[in-house]
Coordinates of C-alpha atoms in Angstrom, one line a residue:
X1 CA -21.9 35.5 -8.0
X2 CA -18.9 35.1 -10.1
X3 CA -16.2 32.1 -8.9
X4 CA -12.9 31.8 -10.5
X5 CA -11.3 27.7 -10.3
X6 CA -8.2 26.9 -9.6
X7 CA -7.1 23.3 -10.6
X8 CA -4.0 21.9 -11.2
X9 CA -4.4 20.8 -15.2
X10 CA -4.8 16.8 -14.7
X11 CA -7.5 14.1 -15.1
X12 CA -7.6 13.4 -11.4
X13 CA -7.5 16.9 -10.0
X14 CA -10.3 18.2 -12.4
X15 CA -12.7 15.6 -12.8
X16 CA -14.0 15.8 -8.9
X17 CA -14.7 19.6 -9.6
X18 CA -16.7 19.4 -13.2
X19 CA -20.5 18.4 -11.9
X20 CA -20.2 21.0 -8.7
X21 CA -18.8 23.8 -11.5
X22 CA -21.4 22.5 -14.0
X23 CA -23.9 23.0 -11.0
X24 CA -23.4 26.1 -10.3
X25 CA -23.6 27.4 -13.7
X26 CA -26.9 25.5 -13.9
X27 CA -27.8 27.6 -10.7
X28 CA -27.0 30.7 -12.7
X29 CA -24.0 31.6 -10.7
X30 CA -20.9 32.8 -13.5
X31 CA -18.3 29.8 -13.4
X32 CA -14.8 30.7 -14.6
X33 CA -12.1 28.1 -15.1
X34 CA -8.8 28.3 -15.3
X35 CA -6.9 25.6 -17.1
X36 CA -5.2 23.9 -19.8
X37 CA -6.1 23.8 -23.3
X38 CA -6.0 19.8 -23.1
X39 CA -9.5 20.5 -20.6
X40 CA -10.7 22.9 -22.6
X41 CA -13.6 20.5 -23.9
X42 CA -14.7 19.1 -21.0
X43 CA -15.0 23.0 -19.5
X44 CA -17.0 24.2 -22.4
X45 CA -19.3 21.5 -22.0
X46 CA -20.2 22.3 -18.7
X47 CA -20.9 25.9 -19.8
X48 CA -17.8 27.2 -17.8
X49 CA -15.7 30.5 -19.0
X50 CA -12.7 29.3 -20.1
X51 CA -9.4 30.7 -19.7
X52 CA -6.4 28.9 -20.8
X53 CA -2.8 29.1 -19.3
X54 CA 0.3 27.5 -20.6
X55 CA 1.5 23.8 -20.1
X56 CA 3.9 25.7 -17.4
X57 CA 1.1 26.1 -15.3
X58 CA 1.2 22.0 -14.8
X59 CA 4.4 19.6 -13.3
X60 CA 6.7 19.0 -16.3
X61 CA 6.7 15.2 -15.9
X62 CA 9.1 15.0 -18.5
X63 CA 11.9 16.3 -15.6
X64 CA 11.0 13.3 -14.2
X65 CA 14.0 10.5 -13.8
X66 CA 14.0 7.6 -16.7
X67 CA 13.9 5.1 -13.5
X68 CA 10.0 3.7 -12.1
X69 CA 8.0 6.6 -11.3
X70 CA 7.3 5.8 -7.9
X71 CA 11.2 6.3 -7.3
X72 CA 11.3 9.1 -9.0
X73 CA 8.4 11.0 -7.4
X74 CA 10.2 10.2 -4.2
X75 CA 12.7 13.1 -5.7
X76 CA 11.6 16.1 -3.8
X77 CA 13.5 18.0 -5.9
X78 CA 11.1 17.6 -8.6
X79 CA 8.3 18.9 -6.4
X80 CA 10.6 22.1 -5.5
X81 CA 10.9 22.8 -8.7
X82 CA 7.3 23.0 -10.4
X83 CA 6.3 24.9 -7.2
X84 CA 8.5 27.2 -7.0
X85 CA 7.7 28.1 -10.4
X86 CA 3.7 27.8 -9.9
X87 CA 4.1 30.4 -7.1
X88 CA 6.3 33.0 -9.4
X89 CA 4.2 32.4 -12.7
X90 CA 1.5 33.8 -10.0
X91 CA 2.4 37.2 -11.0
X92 CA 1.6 37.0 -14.6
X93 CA -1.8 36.1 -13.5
X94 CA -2.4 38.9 -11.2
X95 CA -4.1 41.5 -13.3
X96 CA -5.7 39.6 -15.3
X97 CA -7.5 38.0 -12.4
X98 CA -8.0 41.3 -10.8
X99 CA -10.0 42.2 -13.8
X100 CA -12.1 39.3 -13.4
X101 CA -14.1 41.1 -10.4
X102 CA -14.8 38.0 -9.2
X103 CA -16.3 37.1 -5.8
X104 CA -13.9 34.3 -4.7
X105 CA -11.8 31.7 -5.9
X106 CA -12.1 27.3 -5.2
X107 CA -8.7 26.0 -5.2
X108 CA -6.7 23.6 -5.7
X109 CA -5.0 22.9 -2.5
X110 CA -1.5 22.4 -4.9
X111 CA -2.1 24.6 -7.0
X112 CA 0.3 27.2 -6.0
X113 CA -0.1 29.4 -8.8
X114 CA -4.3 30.3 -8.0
X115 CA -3.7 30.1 -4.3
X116 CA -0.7 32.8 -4.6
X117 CA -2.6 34.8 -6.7
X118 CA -6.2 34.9 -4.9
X119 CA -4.2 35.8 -1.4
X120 CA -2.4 38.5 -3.1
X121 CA -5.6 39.8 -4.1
X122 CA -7.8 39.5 -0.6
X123 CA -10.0 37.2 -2.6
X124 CA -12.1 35.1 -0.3
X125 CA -10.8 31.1 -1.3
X126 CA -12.3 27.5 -0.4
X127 CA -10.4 24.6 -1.0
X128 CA -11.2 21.9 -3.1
X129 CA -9.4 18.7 -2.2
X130 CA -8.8 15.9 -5.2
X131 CA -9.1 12.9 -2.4
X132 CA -8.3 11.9 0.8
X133 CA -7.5 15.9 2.9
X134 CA -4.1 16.5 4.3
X135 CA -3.0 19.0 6.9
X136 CA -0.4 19.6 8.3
X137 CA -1.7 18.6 12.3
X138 CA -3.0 15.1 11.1
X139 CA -1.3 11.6 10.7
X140 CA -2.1 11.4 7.3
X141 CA 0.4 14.0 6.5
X142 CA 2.8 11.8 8.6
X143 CA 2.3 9.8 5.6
X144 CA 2.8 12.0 2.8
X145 CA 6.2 13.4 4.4
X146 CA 7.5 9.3 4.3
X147 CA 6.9 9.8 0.4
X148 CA 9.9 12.0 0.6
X149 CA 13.8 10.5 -0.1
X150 CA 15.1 12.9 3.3
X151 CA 13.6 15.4 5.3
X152 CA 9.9 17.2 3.8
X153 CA 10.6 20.7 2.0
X154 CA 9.0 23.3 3.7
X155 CA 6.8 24.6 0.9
X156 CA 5.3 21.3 0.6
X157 CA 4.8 21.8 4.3
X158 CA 3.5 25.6 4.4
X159 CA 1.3 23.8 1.0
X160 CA -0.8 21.7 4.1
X161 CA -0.5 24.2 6.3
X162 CA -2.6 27.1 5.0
X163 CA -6.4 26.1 5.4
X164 CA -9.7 27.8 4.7
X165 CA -12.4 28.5 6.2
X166 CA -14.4 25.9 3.6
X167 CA -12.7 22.8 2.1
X168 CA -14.4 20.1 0.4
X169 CA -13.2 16.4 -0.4
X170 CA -14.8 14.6 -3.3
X171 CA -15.0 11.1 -0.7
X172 CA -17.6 10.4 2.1
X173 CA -16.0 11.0 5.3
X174 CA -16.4 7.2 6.1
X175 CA -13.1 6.8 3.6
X176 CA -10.9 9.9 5.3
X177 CA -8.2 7.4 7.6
X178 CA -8.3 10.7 10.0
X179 CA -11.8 12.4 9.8
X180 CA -11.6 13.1 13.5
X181 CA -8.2 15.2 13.4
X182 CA -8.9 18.0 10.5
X183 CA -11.1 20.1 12.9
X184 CA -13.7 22.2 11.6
X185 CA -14.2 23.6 7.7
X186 CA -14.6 20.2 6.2
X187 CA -17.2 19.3 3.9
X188 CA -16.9 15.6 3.0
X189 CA -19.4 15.8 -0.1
X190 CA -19.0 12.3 -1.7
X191 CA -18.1 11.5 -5.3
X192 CA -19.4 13.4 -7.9
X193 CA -19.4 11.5 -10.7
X194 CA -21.3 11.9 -13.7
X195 CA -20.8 9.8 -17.2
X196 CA -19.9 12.3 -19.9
X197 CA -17.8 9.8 -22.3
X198 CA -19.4 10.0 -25.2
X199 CA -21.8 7.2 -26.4
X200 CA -20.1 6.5 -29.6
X201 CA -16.9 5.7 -28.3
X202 CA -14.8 3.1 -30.6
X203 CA -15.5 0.5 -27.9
X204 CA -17.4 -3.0 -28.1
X205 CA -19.3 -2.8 -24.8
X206 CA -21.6 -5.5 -26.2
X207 CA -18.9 -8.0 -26.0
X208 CA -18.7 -8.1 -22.4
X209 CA -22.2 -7.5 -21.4
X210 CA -23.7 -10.9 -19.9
X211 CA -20.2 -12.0 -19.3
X212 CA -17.9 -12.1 -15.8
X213 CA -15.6 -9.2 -16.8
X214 CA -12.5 -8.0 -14.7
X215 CA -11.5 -4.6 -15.8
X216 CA -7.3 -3.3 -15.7
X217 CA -6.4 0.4 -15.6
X218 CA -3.5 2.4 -14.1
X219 CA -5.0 5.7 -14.4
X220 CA -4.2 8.7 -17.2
X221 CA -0.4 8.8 -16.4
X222 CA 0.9 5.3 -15.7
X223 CA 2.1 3.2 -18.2
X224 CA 3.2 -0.5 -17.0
X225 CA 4.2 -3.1 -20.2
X226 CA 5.5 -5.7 -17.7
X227 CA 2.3 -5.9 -14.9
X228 CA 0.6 -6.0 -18.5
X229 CA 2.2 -8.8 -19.2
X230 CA 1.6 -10.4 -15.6
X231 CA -2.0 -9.8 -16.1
X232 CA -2.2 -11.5 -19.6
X233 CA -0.6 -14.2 -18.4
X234 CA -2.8 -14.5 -15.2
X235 CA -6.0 -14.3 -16.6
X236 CA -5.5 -15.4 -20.6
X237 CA -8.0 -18.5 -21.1
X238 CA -9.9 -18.4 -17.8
X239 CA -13.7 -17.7 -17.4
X240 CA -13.0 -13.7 -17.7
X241 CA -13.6 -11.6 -20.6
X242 CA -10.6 -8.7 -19.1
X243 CA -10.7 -5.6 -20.5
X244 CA -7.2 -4.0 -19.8
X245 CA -5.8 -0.1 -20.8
X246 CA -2.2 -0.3 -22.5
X247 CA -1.2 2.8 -24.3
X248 CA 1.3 0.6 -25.9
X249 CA -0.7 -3.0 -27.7
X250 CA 1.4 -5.6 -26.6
X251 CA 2.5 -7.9 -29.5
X252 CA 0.3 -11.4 -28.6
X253 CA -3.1 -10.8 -26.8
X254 CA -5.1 -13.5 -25.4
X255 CA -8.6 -14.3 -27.1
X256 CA -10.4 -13.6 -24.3
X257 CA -8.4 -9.8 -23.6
X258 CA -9.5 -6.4 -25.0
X259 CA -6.9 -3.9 -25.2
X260 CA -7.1 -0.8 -25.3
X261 CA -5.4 3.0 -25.0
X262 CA -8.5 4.7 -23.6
X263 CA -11.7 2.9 -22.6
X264 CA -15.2 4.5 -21.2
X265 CA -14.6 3.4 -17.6
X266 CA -17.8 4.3 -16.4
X267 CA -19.6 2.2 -18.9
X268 CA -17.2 -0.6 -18.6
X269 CA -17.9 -0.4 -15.0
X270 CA -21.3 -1.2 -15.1
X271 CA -20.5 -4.5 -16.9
X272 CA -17.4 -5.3 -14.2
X273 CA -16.9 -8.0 -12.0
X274 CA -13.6 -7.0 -10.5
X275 CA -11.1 -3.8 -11.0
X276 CA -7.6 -4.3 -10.9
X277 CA -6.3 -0.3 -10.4
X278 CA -3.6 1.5 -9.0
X279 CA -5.7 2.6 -6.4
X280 CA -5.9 6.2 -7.4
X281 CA -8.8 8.0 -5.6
X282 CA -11.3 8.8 -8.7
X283 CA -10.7 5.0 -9.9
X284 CA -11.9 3.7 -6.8
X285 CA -14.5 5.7 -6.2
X286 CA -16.0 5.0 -9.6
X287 CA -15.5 1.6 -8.9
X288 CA -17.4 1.5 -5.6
X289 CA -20.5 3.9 -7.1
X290 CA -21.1 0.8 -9.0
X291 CA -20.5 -1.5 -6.6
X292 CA -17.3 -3.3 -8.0
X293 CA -14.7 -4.7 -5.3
X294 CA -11.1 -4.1 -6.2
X295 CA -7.7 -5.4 -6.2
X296 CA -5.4 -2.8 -5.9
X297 CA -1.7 -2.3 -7.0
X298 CA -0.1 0.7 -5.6
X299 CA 2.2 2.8 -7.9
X300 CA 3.2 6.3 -6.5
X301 CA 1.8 8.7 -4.6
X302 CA -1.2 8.5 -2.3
X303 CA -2.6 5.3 -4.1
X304 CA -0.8 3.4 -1.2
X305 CA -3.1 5.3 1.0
X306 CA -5.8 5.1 -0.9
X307 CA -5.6 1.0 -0.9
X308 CA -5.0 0.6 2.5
X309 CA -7.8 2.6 3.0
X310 CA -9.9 0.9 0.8
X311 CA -8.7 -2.7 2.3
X312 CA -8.9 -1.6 5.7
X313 CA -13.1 -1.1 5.0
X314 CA -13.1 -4.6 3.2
X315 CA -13.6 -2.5 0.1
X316 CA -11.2 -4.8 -1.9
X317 CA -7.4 -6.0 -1.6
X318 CA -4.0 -4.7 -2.2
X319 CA -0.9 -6.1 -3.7
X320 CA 2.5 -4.7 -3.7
X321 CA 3.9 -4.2 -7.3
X322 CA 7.1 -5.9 -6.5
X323 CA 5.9 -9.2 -5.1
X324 CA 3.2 -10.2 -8.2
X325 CA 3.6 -13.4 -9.9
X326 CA 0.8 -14.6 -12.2
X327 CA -0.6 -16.8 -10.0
X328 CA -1.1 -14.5 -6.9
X329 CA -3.1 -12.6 -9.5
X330 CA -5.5 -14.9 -10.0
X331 CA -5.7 -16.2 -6.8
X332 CA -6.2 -12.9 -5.5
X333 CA -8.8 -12.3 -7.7
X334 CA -10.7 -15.3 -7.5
X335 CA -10.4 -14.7 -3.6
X336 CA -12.0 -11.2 -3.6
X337 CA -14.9 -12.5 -5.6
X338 CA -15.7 -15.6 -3.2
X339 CA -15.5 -12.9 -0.3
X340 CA -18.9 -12.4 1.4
X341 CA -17.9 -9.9 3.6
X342 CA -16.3 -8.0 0.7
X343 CA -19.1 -7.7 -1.4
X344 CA -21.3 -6.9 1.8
X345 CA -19.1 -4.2 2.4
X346 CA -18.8 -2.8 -1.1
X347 CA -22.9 -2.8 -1.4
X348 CA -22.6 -0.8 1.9
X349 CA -20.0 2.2 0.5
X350 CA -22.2 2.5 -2.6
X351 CA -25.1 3.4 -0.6
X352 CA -23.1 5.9 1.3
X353 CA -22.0 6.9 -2.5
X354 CA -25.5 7.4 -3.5
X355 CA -26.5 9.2 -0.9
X356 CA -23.8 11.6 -0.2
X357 CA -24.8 14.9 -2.0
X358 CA -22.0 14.7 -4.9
X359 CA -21.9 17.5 -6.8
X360 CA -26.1 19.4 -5.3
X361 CA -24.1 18.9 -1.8
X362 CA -20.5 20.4 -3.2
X363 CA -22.7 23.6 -5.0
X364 CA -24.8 24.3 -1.9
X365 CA -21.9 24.6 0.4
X366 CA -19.9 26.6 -1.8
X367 CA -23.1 29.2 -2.3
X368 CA -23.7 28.7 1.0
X369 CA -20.0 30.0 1.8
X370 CA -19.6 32.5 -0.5
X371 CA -22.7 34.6 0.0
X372 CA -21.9 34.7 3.5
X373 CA -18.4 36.3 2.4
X374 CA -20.3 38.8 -0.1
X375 CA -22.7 39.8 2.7
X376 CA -20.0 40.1 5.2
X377 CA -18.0 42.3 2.5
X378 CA -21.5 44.8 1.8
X379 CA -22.1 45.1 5.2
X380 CA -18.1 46.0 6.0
X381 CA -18.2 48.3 2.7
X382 CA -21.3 49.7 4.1
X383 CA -19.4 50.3 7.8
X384 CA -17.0 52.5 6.2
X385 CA -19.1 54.7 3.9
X386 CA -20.9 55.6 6.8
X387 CA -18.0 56.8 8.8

């Protein structure tokens, strides 16, 4: 069968989908991907078809107020916008996904521009969630809707409203706040995580190796100078080596600090004691695959969620951004690492992890799905020609 993917072009959105695409290919089903040309490596690695849109096809984050960006994604203006044009640039997609012949389409539930497109079209869609699954009838949109400086727009309602008969979420259902409201169509598949950063990476992995290592990352868009500073200031000359991502080097760094733009989190993971993350759903799972508590510090969007979430299992702790001081850092470190019961229920969500089906589990439901759609199509096709 022939599957077109629709993701919106960022780290978080498209990593959850590469191992189930890569799967399928392996399977010998025809994988085509839609995307940026800033993903264009990762999707010719996994022996996708490629086919590249323009940066327009993303949010321009640069529209973006020059106040904290969890303020200024409040601005539901800024959401308005980019969809608005995702579902119009829809059009200039139309025949050349027509000519694709393709069988269906796995979507990105925001991304406007595939989901317009494959509905014009007839094409059969599933849903491909980047973390915790939002409708419209659950409290977890509740939520979502509070993100919002005045009342929710109503294509970022009608964007939860439309569902499909299959939609997956990258998590175990264990980590969903409100498994028990979405109904039926879900597919909670698990993480599917799978360590393509490449080996020769310009980082010293040998210098933390054998040493109690806290790790520090916002994610691929955030960018905080001052909790860097915090954190150097909390942990410079204690027992840690801390390995911390700054995309700016700040001017003094502690002996006992890496820094670093980009860092291979997966294999710095496997050396970590601790992760200090904005709680961002792909971070944390990561984390717990290899069994490594957090301490979490919200920035914007669902990572608030996402922490509670994770505190509420004993996965880890949060701390709000605004109330930090150095020494509720490390106090909140060293607290999380004493904690029994956290690490008890950490080892508990990686076994869950490892057992969940990950990307075999997210490739047999959407075979599973689709085949049933082709069949149902033959047999309809076959209806007609006979009357």
């Amino acid at each position: 069968m022939k599957l077109l993917f629709f993701m919106l072009p960022y780290h978080g959105h498209i990593n959850p989908t590469l191992s189930v695409a890569e799967e399928l290919v392996r399977r010998g089903e025809q994988i085509v991907y839609y995307t940026t040309e800033e993903f264009a490596g990762k999707l010719e690695g996994i022996g996708a078809e490629l086919r590249l849109v323009g940066r327009e096809f993303g949010f321009f984050m640069e529209e973006l107020d020059k106040k904290p960006l969890a303020a200024s994604l409040r601005n539901a203006d800024f959401y308005v916008d980019n969809l608005n044009r995702h579902v119009a640039l829809a059009s200039e997609l139309l025949e050349q996904v027509q000519q694709e012949q393709a069988d269906g389409v796995v979507c990105d539930p925001m991304c406007l521009w595939g989901r317009a497109a494959a509905e014009r079209l007839e094409l059969p869609r599933a849903l491909f969630f980047s973390g915790i699954a939002v409708t419209a009838d659950s409290p977890v949109f509740d939520y979502f809707s509070r993100l919002f400086d005045g009342d929710i727009p109503e294509i970022i309602t009608n964007m939860f409203l439309k569902r499909e008969p299959l939609m997956l979420a990258p998590i175990p259902r264990k980590f969903q706040p409100d498994s028990a409201y979405l109904g039926e169509g879900f597919e909670f598949i698990g993480p599917t995580i799978v360590d393509r950063e490449a080996a020769d990476q310009d980082f010293p992995l040998e210098e933390i190796a054998g040493h109690p290592t806290i790790y520090i990352s916002l994610g691929s868009i955030i960018n905080n100078p001052q909790f860097y500073e915090l954190c150097m200031e909390a942990f410079a000359g204690s027992r840690w080596k801390v390995v911390m991502v700054s995309q700016t080097r700040p001017q003094q760094v502690p002996d006992n600090f890496l820094v670093y733009p980009f860092v291979p989190q997966l294999k710095v993971l496997q050396h970590a004691d601790l992760f200090i993350s904005h709680g961002g759903m792909n971070s944390v799972m990561e984390s717990l695959w290899y069994g490594v508590p957090l301490l979490m510090v919200p920035q914007s969007s669902d990572q608030p969620l996402v922490a509670a979430r994770a505190e509420e299992l004993d996965l880890g702790r949060k701390l709000e951004l605004q109330t930090i001081t150095p020494d509720l850092l490390l106090a909140k470190a060293e607290e999380i690492l004493a904690d029994s019961a956290i690490r008890e229920s950490v080892r508990s969500m990686q076994s869950i992890l490892h057992h969940g089906g990950g990307s075999q589990r997210g490739a047999d439901v959407i075979q599973r799905y689709f085949s049933a759609q082709i069949r149902r199509e033959q047999l309809l096709n076959s209806v007609t020609e006979q009357n």
